GROMACS .gro file of C-alpha atoms in nm:
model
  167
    1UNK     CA    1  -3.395  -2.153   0.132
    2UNK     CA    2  -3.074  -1.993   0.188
    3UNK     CA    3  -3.038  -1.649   0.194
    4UNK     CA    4  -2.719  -1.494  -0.006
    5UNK     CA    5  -2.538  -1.212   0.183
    6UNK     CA    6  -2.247  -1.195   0.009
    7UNK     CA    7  -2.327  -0.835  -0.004
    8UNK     CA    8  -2.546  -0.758   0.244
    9UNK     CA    9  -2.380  -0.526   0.427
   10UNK     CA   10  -2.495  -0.278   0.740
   11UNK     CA   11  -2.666   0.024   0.624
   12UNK     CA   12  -2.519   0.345   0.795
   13UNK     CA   13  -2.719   0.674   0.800
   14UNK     CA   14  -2.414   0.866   0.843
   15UNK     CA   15  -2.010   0.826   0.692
   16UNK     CA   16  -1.860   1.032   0.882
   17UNK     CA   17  -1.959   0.848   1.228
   18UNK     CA   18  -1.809   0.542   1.022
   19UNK     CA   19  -1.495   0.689   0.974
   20UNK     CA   20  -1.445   0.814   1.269
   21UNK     CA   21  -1.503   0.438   1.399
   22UNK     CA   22  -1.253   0.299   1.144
   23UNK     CA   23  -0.943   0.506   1.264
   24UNK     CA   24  -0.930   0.322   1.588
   25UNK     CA   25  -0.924   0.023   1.434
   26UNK     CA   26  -0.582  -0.180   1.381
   27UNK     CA   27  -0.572  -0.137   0.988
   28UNK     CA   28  -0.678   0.243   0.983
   29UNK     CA   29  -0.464   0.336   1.283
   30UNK     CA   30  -0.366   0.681   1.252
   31UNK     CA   31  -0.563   0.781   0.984
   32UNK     CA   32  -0.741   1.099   1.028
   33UNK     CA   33  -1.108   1.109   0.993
   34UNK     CA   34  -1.125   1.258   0.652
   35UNK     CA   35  -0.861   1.012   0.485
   36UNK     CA   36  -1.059   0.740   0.612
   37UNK     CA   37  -1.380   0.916   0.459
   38UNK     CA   38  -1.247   0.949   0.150
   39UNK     CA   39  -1.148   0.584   0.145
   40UNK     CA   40  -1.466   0.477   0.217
   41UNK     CA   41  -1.603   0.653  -0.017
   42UNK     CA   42  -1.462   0.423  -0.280
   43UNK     CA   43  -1.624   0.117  -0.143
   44UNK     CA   44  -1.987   0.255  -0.065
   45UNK     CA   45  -2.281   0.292  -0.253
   46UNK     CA   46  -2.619   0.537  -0.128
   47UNK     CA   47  -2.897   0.423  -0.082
   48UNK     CA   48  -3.214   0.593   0.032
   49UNK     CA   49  -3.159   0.432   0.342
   50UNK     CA   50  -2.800   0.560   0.369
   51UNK     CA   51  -2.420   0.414   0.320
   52UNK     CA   52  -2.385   0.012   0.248
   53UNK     CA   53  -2.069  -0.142   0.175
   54UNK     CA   54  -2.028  -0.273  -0.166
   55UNK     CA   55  -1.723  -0.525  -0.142
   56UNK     CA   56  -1.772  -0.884  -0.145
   57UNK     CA   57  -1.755  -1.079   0.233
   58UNK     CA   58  -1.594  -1.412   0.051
   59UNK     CA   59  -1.268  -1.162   0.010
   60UNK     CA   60  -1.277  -1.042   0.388
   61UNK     CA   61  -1.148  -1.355   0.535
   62UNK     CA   62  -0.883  -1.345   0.836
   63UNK     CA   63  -0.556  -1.425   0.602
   64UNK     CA   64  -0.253  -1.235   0.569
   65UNK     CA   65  -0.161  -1.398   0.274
   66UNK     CA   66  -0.434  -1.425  -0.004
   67UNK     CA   67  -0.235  -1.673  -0.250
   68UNK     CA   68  -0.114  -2.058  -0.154
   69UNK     CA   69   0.170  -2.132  -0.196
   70UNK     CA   70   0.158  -2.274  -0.511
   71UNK     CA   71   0.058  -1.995  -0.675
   72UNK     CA   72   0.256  -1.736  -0.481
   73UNK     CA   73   0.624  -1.900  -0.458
   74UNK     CA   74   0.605  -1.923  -0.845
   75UNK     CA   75   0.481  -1.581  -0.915
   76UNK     CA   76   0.836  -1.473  -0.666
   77UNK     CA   77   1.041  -1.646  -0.883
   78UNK     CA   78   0.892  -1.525  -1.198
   79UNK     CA   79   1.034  -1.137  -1.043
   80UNK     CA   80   1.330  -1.033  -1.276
   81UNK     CA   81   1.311  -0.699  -1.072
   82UNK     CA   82   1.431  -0.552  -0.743
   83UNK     CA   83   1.188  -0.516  -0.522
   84UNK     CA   84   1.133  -0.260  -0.225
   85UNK     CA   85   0.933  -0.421   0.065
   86UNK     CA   86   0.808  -0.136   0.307
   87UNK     CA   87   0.674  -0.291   0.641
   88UNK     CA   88   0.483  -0.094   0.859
   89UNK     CA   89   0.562  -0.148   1.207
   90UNK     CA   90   0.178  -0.113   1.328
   91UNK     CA   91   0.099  -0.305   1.015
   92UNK     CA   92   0.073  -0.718   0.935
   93UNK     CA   93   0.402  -0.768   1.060
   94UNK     CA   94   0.247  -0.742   1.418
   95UNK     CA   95   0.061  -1.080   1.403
   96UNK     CA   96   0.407  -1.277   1.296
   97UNK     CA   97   0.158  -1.536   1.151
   98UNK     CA   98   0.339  -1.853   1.056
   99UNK     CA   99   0.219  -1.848   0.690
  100UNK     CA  100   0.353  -1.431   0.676
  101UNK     CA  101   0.696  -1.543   0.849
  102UNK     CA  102   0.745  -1.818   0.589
  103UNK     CA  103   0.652  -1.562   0.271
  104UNK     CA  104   0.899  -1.376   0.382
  105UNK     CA  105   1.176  -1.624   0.430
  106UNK     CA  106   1.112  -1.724   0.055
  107UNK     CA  107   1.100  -1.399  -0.035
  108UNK     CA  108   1.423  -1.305   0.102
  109UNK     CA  109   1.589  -1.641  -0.031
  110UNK     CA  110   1.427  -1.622  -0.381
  111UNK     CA  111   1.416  -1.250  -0.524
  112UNK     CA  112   1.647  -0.913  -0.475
  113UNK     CA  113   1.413  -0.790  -0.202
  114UNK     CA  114   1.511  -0.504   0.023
  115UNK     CA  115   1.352  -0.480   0.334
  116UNK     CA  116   1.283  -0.158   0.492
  117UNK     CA  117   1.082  -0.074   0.805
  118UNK     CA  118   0.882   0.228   0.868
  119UNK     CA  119   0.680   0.324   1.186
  120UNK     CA  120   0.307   0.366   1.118
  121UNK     CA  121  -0.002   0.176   1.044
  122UNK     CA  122  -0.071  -0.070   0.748
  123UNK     CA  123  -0.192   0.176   0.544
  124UNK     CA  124   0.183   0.378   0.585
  125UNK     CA  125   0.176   0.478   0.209
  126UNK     CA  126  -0.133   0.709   0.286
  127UNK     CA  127  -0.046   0.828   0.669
  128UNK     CA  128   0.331   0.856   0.638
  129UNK     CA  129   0.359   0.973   0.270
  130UNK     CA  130   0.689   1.204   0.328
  131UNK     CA  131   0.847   0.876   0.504
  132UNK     CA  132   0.748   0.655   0.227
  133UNK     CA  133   0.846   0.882  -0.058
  134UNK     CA  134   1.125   0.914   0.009
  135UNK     CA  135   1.214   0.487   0.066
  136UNK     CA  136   1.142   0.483  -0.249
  137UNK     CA  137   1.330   0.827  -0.408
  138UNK     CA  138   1.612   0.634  -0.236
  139UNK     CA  139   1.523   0.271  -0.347
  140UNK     CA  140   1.466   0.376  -0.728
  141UNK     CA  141   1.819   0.574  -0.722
  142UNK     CA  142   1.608   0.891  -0.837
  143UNK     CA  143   1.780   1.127  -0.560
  144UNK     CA  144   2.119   1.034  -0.733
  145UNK     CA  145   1.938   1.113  -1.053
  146UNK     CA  146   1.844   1.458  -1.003
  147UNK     CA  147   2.177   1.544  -0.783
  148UNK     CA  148   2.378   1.438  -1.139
  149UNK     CA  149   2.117   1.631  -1.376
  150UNK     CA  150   2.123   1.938  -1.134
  151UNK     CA  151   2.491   1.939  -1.199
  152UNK     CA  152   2.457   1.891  -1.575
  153UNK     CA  153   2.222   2.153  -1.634
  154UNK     CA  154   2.439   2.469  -1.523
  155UNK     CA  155   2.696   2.267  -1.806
  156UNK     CA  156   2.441   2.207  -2.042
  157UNK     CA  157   2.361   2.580  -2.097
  158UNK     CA  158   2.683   2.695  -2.088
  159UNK     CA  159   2.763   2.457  -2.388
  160UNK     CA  160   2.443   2.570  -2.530
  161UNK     CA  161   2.523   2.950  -2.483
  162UNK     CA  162   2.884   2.897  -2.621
  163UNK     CA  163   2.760   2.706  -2.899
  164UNK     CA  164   2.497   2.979  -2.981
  165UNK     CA  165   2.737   3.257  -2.929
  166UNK     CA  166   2.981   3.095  -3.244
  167UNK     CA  167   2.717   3.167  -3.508
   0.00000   0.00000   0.00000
């Protein structure tokens, strides 16, 4: 008989030793200890024994991209939106895997994609927040958006104080 281990995972009597052993991995590189806790956390479950991962193994395979192609090219040209593609340095870009070099060729030829590469890990979003929040301030045209409304709101009340005084 065949035993199923699709979730039989290592039990661990203690998360934070886990954590602490997932930051110098390649995918949690620079992550402090408690950001890779809290992480965790989300993808645990207690036992009496101690901490067991809960994800599935069939969706831990070595791919960088999860779709064929004949799903994913599709679903690119569906896009009817820019798009802002932030590439950590430290991240999947590192392995320039044949089937990640030729997404991104299609990518580039297919949608309105801007690039833009940040130093950190793969996880950048959550180690380089200030960095990444502000690609995408820029990206989304919001900085432009609050310099005009900054400048309309010193004009607004005015109008509104005028406008008030006249009654």
């Amino acid at each position: 008989m065949l035993v199923d281990d699709t979730f039989n995972h290592k039990i661990y009597s203690e998360l934070s030793v886990v954590s602490e052993k997932i930051t110098r991995t390649i995918f949690y590189k620079g992550m402090d200890v408690d950001l890779a806790q809290f992480m965790l956390e989300r993808s645990i479950q207690m036992l009496p024994e101690g901490h067991q991962f809960t994800y599935d193994k069939r969706l831990r395979y070595p791919a960088l991209i999860r779709m064929t192609k004949d799903v994913l090219f599709p679903l690119i040209n569906s896009w009817q939106t820019p798009i802002l593609y932030i590439i950590a340095t430290d991240g999947f870009k590192q392995f320039h895997h044949p089937s990640y070099e030729e997404g991104i060729d299609y990518l580039n030829k297919h949608s309105s994609v801007v690039q833009l590469e940040l130093a950190g890990p793969h996880h950048i979003h959550m180690t380089n927040t200030d960095e990444v929040s502000a690609a995408v301030i820029d990206f989304l045209g919001l900085d432009r958006m609050f310099r005009t409304v900054r400048k309309l709101i010193p004009l607004l009340l005015r109008s509104s104080l005028k406008a008030c005084s006249h009654r």
